mmCIF file of C-alpha atoms and ligand atoms in Angstrom:
data_model
loop_
_atom_site.group_PDB
_atom_site.id
_atom_site.type_symbol
_atom_site.label_atom_id
_atom_site.label_comp_id
_atom_site.label_asym_id
_atom_site.label_seq_id
_atom_site.Cartn_x
_atom_site.Cartn_y
_atom_site.Cartn_z
ATOM 1 C CA MET L 1 26.885 2.627 -282.761
ATOM 2 C CA THR L 2 26.289 4.690 -285.948
ATOM 3 C CA SER L 3 26.768 8.466 -285.773
ATOM 4 C CA THR L 4 22.984 8.992 -286.062
ATOM 5 C CA ALA L 5 22.316 6.602 -283.177
ATOM 6 C CA ALA L 6 24.999 8.325 -281.065
ATOM 7 C CA VAL L 7 23.463 11.732 -281.756
ATOM 8 C CA ARG L 8 20.020 10.390 -280.871
ATOM 9 C CA ARG L 9 21.122 8.743 -277.635
ATOM 10 C CA ILE L 10 23.815 11.066 -276.312
ATOM 11 C CA VAL L 11 23.812 14.481 -277.974
ATOM 12 C CA LYS L 12 20.042 14.963 -278.145
ATOM 13 C CA PRO L 13 19.418 14.710 -274.374
ATOM 14 C CA VAL L 14 22.360 17.076 -273.764
ATOM 15 C CA VAL L 15 20.957 19.634 -276.226
ATOM 16 C CA PHE L 16 17.519 19.245 -274.656
ATOM 17 C CA LEU L 17 18.897 20.069 -271.201
ATOM 18 C CA ALA L 18 20.914 22.980 -272.600
ATOM 19 C CA ALA L 19 17.771 24.364 -274.254
ATOM 20 C CA LEU L 20 16.045 24.278 -270.877
ATOM 21 C CA GLY L 21 18.898 26.383 -269.470
ATOM 22 C CA PRO L 22 17.271 29.789 -270.046
ATOM 23 C CA PHE L 23 14.099 28.546 -268.336
ATOM 24 C CA GLY L 24 16.200 27.287 -265.430
ATOM 25 C CA TRP L 25 17.903 30.696 -265.205
ATOM 26 C CA LEU L 26 14.495 32.381 -264.974
ATOM 27 C CA VAL L 27 13.183 30.008 -262.297
ATOM 28 C CA TYR L 28 16.412 30.328 -260.288
ATOM 29 C CA ASN L 29 16.429 34.121 -260.370
ATOM 30 C CA ALA L 30 12.690 34.355 -259.718
ATOM 31 C CA PHE L 31 13.175 32.116 -256.680
ATOM 32 C CA TRP L 32 15.918 34.379 -255.283
ATOM 33 C CA GLY L 33 13.965 37.533 -256.214
ATOM 34 C CA ASP L 34 16.772 38.523 -258.538
ATOM 35 C CA LEU L 35 14.931 39.670 -261.660
ATOM 36 C CA GLY L 36 15.744 43.385 -261.373
ATOM 37 C CA VAL L 37 13.537 46.354 -260.568
ATOM 38 C CA ASN L 38 10.868 45.327 -263.075
ATOM 39 C CA PRO L 39 10.602 41.516 -262.986
ATOM 40 C CA VAL L 40 7.700 41.400 -265.463
ATOM 41 C CA GLU L 41 9.716 43.359 -268.023
ATOM 42 C CA THR L 42 12.764 41.153 -267.382
ATOM 43 C CA ILE L 43 10.755 37.943 -267.871
ATOM 44 C CA THR L 44 9.011 39.292 -270.998
ATOM 45 C CA ASN L 45 12.224 40.487 -272.628
ATOM 46 C CA TYR L 46 14.192 37.383 -271.666
ATOM 47 C CA THR L 47 11.597 34.888 -272.935
ATOM 48 C CA GLY L 48 11.106 37.058 -276.055
ATOM 49 C CA ILE L 49 14.779 37.026 -277.015
ATOM 50 C CA TRP L 50 15.003 33.260 -276.428
ATOM 51 C CA THR L 51 11.971 32.705 -278.623
ATOM 52 C CA LEU L 52 13.714 34.609 -281.404
ATOM 53 C CA ARG L 53 16.999 32.753 -280.846
ATOM 54 C CA PHE L 54 15.282 29.368 -281.151
ATOM 55 C CA ILE L 55 13.459 30.485 -284.300
ATOM 56 C CA VAL L 56 16.825 31.458 -285.817
ATOM 57 C CA ILE L 57 18.481 28.211 -284.655
ATOM 58 C CA THR L 58 15.613 26.209 -286.203
ATOM 59 C CA LEU L 59 15.951 28.091 -289.490
ATOM 60 C CA ALA L 60 19.731 27.585 -289.450
ATOM 61 C CA ILE L 61 19.652 23.792 -289.138
ATOM 62 C CA THR L 62 18.974 22.988 -292.792
ATOM 63 C CA PRO L 63 21.537 25.433 -294.300
ATOM 64 C CA VAL L 64 24.185 24.317 -291.789
ATOM 65 C CA ARG L 65 23.423 20.709 -292.758
ATOM 66 C CA TRP L 66 23.971 21.554 -296.428
ATOM 67 C CA LEU L 67 27.173 23.373 -295.591
ATOM 68 C CA THR L 68 28.687 20.715 -293.358
ATOM 69 C CA GLY L 69 27.095 17.594 -294.839
ATOM 70 C CA PHE L 70 26.330 16.545 -291.246
ATOM 71 C CA ASN L 71 22.871 15.062 -291.809
ATOM 72 C CA PRO L 72 22.058 14.023 -288.191
ATOM 73 C CA LEU L 73 21.559 17.752 -287.530
ATOM 74 C CA ILE L 74 18.045 17.277 -288.890
ATOM 75 C CA LEU L 75 17.254 15.313 -285.721
ATOM 76 C CA PHE L 76 17.321 18.595 -283.790
ATOM 77 C CA ARG L 77 14.962 20.658 -285.944
ATOM 78 C CA ARG L 78 11.748 19.514 -284.311
ATOM 79 C CA MET L 79 13.221 19.981 -280.846
ATOM 80 C CA THR L 80 14.496 23.522 -281.460
ATOM 81 C CA GLY L 81 11.209 24.467 -283.143
ATOM 82 C CA LEU L 82 9.267 23.220 -280.140
ATOM 83 C CA PHE L 83 11.587 25.128 -277.815
ATOM 84 C CA ALA L 84 10.855 28.290 -279.832
ATOM 85 C CA PHE L 85 7.181 27.605 -279.220
ATOM 86 C CA PHE L 86 7.801 26.854 -275.539
ATOM 87 C CA TYR L 87 9.615 30.164 -274.944
ATOM 88 C CA GLY L 88 7.070 31.975 -277.151
ATOM 89 C CA THR L 89 4.252 30.590 -275.007
ATOM 90 C CA LEU L 90 6.015 31.677 -271.801
ATOM 91 C CA HIS L 91 6.550 35.107 -273.374
ATOM 92 C CA PHE L 92 2.937 35.497 -274.420
ATOM 93 C CA MET L 93 1.581 34.093 -271.127
ATOM 94 C CA THR L 94 3.745 36.514 -269.113
ATOM 95 C CA TYR L 95 2.210 39.375 -271.060
ATOM 96 C CA PHE L 96 -1.308 37.898 -270.952
ATOM 97 C CA ILE L 97 -1.279 37.007 -267.240
ATOM 98 C CA LEU L 98 1.011 39.594 -265.633
ATOM 99 C CA ASP L 99 0.346 42.586 -267.931
ATOM 100 C CA HIS L 100 -3.300 41.925 -268.791
ATOM 101 C CA SER L 101 -4.562 39.775 -265.898
ATOM 102 C CA LEU L 102 -5.942 37.162 -268.343
ATOM 103 C CA VAL L 103 -8.288 39.696 -269.997
ATOM 104 C CA PHE L 104 -8.044 38.911 -273.711
ATOM 105 C CA ALA L 105 -9.907 42.113 -274.705
ATOM 106 C CA GLY L 106 -6.908 44.102 -273.409
ATOM 107 C CA VAL L 107 -4.495 41.983 -275.451
ATOM 108 C CA TRP L 108 -6.657 42.376 -278.569
ATOM 109 C CA ASP L 109 -6.759 46.159 -278.028
ATOM 110 C CA ASP L 110 -2.941 46.141 -278.130
ATOM 111 C CA VAL L 111 -2.875 43.807 -281.154
ATOM 112 C CA VAL L 112 -5.072 46.250 -283.062
ATOM 113 C CA LYS L 113 -3.432 49.488 -281.919
ATOM 114 C CA ARG L 114 0.297 48.759 -281.483
ATOM 115 C CA PRO L 115 2.160 47.562 -284.583
ATOM 116 C CA TYR L 116 4.895 45.825 -282.586
ATOM 117 C CA ILE L 117 2.270 43.748 -280.767
ATOM 118 C CA THR L 118 0.477 43.028 -284.079
ATOM 119 C CA ALA L 119 3.745 41.630 -285.480
ATOM 120 C CA GLY L 120 4.557 39.605 -282.334
ATOM 121 C CA PHE L 121 1.046 38.222 -282.070
ATOM 122 C CA THR L 122 1.005 37.185 -285.734
ATOM 123 C CA ALA L 123 4.401 35.510 -285.334
ATOM 124 C CA PHE L 124 3.223 33.626 -282.262
ATOM 125 C CA VAL L 125 -0.183 32.564 -283.615
ATOM 126 C CA LEU L 126 1.464 31.137 -286.744
ATOM 127 C CA MET L 127 3.694 28.982 -284.549
ATOM 128 C CA ILE L 128 0.659 27.167 -283.117
ATOM 129 C CA PRO L 129 -0.158 25.022 -286.214
ATOM 130 C CA LEU L 130 3.552 24.319 -286.622
ATOM 131 C CA ALA L 131 3.842 23.003 -283.072
ATOM 132 C CA LEU L 132 0.599 21.026 -283.321
ATOM 133 C CA THR L 133 1.604 19.297 -286.557
ATOM 134 C CA SER L 134 5.205 18.631 -285.616
ATOM 135 C CA THR L 135 4.668 14.906 -284.951
ATOM 136 C CA GLN L 136 5.336 11.969 -287.290
ATOM 137 C CA GLY L 137 1.591 11.212 -287.186
ATOM 138 C CA TRP L 138 0.782 14.637 -288.647
ATOM 139 C CA ILE L 139 3.483 14.335 -291.297
ATOM 140 C CA ARG L 140 1.850 11.057 -292.374
ATOM 141 C CA ARG L 141 -1.689 12.466 -292.190
ATOM 142 C CA LEU L 142 -0.915 15.577 -294.225
ATOM 143 C CA GLY L 143 1.610 14.006 -296.576
ATOM 144 C CA GLY L 144 5.100 15.432 -297.053
ATOM 145 C CA ARG L 145 4.157 18.071 -299.635
ATOM 146 C CA LYS L 146 1.303 19.637 -297.662
ATOM 147 C CA TRP L 147 3.268 19.404 -294.433
ATOM 148 C CA ASN L 148 6.248 21.189 -295.975
ATOM 149 C CA LEU L 149 3.962 23.850 -297.384
ATOM 150 C CA LEU L 150 2.339 24.433 -293.993
ATOM 151 C CA HIS L 151 5.714 24.565 -292.281
ATOM 152 C CA ARG L 152 6.792 27.408 -294.525
ATOM 153 C CA LEU L 153 4.786 29.529 -292.065
ATOM 154 C CA ILE L 154 8.032 29.612 -290.086
ATOM 155 C CA TYR L 155 9.287 32.215 -292.581
ATOM 156 C CA ILE L 156 6.394 34.567 -291.780
ATOM 157 C CA THR L 157 6.926 33.893 -288.074
ATOM 158 C CA ALA L 158 10.600 34.836 -288.413
ATOM 159 C CA ILE L 159 9.800 38.067 -290.285
ATOM 160 C CA GLY L 160 7.070 38.964 -287.767
ATOM 161 C CA ALA L 161 9.430 38.239 -284.868
ATOM 162 C CA VAL L 162 12.191 40.484 -286.230
ATOM 163 C CA LEU L 163 9.725 43.313 -286.968
ATOM 164 C CA HIS L 164 8.249 42.943 -283.474
ATOM 165 C CA TYR L 165 11.709 43.292 -281.917
ATOM 166 C CA PHE L 166 12.709 46.147 -284.246
ATOM 167 C CA TRP L 167 9.543 48.167 -283.535
ATOM 168 C CA LYS L 168 9.688 47.405 -279.817
ATOM 169 C CA VAL L 169 13.182 48.700 -279.084
ATOM 170 C CA LYS L 170 12.621 52.100 -280.805
ATOM 171 C CA LEU L 171 16.023 53.699 -280.061
ATOM 172 C CA ASP L 172 18.943 51.290 -280.327
ATOM 173 C CA THR L 173 18.011 48.964 -283.185
ATOM 174 C CA THR L 174 21.460 47.333 -283.424
ATOM 175 C CA PHE L 175 20.413 43.880 -282.226
ATOM 176 C CA PRO L 176 17.102 43.702 -284.122
ATOM 177 C CA VAL L 177 19.069 44.635 -287.263
ATOM 178 C CA TYR L 178 21.619 41.855 -286.562
ATOM 179 C CA TYR L 179 18.781 39.356 -286.194
ATOM 180 C CA GLY L 180 17.192 40.707 -289.378
ATOM 181 C CA ILE L 181 20.461 40.185 -291.270
ATOM 182 C CA LEU L 182 20.809 36.664 -289.872
ATOM 183 C CA VAL L 183 17.269 35.744 -290.919
ATOM 184 C CA GLY L 184 17.902 37.332 -294.345
ATOM 185 C CA VAL L 185 21.078 35.264 -294.845
ATOM 186 C CA LEU L 186 19.244 32.068 -293.848
ATOM 187 C CA PHE L 187 16.431 32.848 -296.303
ATOM 188 C CA ALA L 188 18.970 33.625 -299.032
ATOM 189 C CA ALA L 189 20.718 30.277 -298.419
ATOM 190 C CA ARG L 190 17.421 28.494 -299.077
ATOM 191 C CA VAL L 191 16.725 30.469 -302.252
ATOM 192 C CA TRP L 192 20.272 29.772 -303.462
ATOM 193 C CA GLN L 193 19.927 26.048 -302.774
ATOM 194 C CA ARG L 194 16.593 25.900 -304.627
ATOM 195 C CA ALA L 195 18.078 27.721 -307.608
ATOM 196 C CA ARG L 196 21.049 25.341 -307.584
ATOM 197 C CA LYS L 197 18.754 22.295 -307.561
ATOM 198 C CA ALA L 198 16.631 23.698 -310.394
ATOM 199 C CA SER L 199 19.648 24.685 -312.504
ATOM 200 C CA PRO L 200 19.960 22.691 -315.769
ATOM 201 C CA ALA L 201 23.736 22.961 -315.406
ATOM 202 C CA ARG L 202 23.531 20.167 -312.827
ATOM 203 C CA VAL L 203 23.709 17.212 -315.194
ATOM 204 C CA PRO L 204 23.108 14.013 -313.220
ATOM 205 C CA VAL L 205 26.238 11.906 -312.941
ATOM 206 C CA ARG L 206 25.706 8.268 -313.906
ATOM 207 C CA ALA L 207 26.630 5.805 -311.192
ATOM 208 C CA ASN L 208 28.841 3.771 -313.471
ATOM 209 C CA PRO L 209 29.477 5.663 -316.683
ATOM 210 C CA GLY L 210 30.686 3.601 -319.522
ATOM 211 C CA ALA L 211 29.954 0.285 -317.890
ATOM 212 C CA PRO L 212 27.680 -1.112 -320.614
ATOM 213 C CA GLY L 213 29.652 -2.727 -323.333
ATOM 214 C CA LEU L 214 32.828 -3.080 -321.309
HETATM 215 C C1 HEM E 1 7.373 34.662 -282.203
HETATM 216 C C2 HEM E 1 6.842 35.441 -281.296
HETATM 217 C C3 HEM E 1 7.582 36.501 -280.524
HETATM 218 C C4 HEM E 1 8.927 36.788 -280.458
HETATM 219 C C5 HEM E 1 10.072 36.105 -281.172
HETATM 220 C C6 HEM E 1 9.077 37.906 -279.555
HETATM 221 C C7 HEM E 1 10.292 38.501 -279.235
HETATM 222 C C8 HEM E 1 10.433 39.599 -278.415
HETATM 223 C C9 HEM E 1 11.655 40.278 -278.170
HETATM 224 C C10 HEM E 1 12.995 39.871 -278.799
HETATM 225 C C11 HEM E 1 11.420 41.298 -277.327
HETATM 226 C C12 HEM E 1 12.374 42.368 -276.833
HETATM 227 C C13 HEM E 1 13.444 41.864 -275.934
HETATM 228 C C14 HEM E 1 14.352 43.004 -275.504
HETATM 229 O O1 HEM E 1 14.067 44.177 -275.720
HETATM 230 O O2 HEM E 1 15.374 42.656 -274.921
HETATM 231 C C15 HEM E 1 10.020 41.273 -277.034
HETATM 232 C C16 HEM E 1 9.379 42.166 -276.204
HETATM 233 C C17 HEM E 1 8.042 42.172 -275.985
HETATM 234 N N1 HEM E 1 7.117 41.314 -276.511
HETATM 235 FE FE1 HEM E 1 7.464 39.804 -277.792
HETATM 236 N N2 HEM E 1 7.853 38.268 -279.093
HETATM 237 C C18 HEM E 1 6.912 37.449 -279.673
HETATM 238 C C19 HEM E 1 5.560 37.476 -279.475
HETATM 239 C C20 HEM E 1 4.905 38.340 -278.638
HETATM 240 C C21 HEM E 1 3.486 38.333 -278.377
HETATM 241 C C22 HEM E 1 2.490 37.327 -278.967
HETATM 242 C C23 HEM E 1 3.248 39.339 -277.512
HETATM 243 C C24 HEM E 1 1.957 39.778 -276.942
HETATM 244 C C25 HEM E 1 0.809 39.678 -277.560
HETATM 245 C C26 HEM E 1 4.517 39.989 -277.211
HETATM 246 C C27 HEM E 1 4.680 41.050 -276.352
HETATM 247 C C28 HEM E 1 5.876 41.663 -276.044
HETATM 248 C C29 HEM E 1 6.006 42.790 -275.153
HETATM 249 C C30 HEM E 1 4.874 43.484 -274.409
HETATM 250 C C31 HEM E 1 7.359 43.114 -275.097
HETATM 251 C C32 HEM E 1 8.015 44.250 -274.325
HETATM 252 C C33 HEM E 1 8.259 43.873 -272.901
HETATM 253 C C34 HEM E 1 8.694 45.067 -272.087
HETATM 254 O O3 HEM E 1 9.564 45.836 -272.522
HETATM 255 O O4 HEM E 1 8.165 45.198 -270.997
HETATM 256 N N3 HEM E 1 5.506 39.348 -277.905
HETATM 257 N N4 HEM E 1 9.444 40.232 -277.705
#
């Protein structure tokens, strides 16, 4: 079995189950009534932080692949991106159903008036086209260039998510700042890689220099 096939058949299902872990934790604690004094707040904060973690993990896959040369990592990008959307949907639905009793006018009022909700809502809404077009069929339909362009929305989502967290916590901004730094480093890695690729200093090496005439 090649390493890619092994990753596909063994590691991927394990990672999938691990990514469901936070959801399992929520269901387990909800079942035992163990979500603290304010369960709605606990669920919102917990699903929110896991949304952000999966966004960061998704953004990290490509730079870590460059760094390690371990190409099968790419097989996880779609899965982690969809898990970010899954936790983001749980997060938004908790707020929509439990905080606003499914009245969208109330949500929109918050979107317009509270900057941290504006940022979170923008981040979430931009994830919708990414999730919808994450299939091979959509890659084919749009073509690689357009698809890649569309999927750059993840950068705006990441910025919106960090701002949302930063503006939400108000007092102790330590963790939002850590996440901001992490996202900044991951963006910088991409810029650096692009610059490296574009650099004229990278003279292509011939496969078999000097072969003709020998
Ligand atoms: C990519 C999208 C989003 C991400 C990554 C995200 C992330 C987060 C994070 C990290 C927190 C704070 C967790 C903590 O303090 O421990 C949070 C809180 C919160 N988020 Fe989001 N969020 C997103 C979208 C949204 C949307 C669309 C809404 C609603 C329209 C929303 C509403 C809230 C609310 C109300 C809280 C505070 C909960 C409370 O303290 O009771 N978020 N979010």
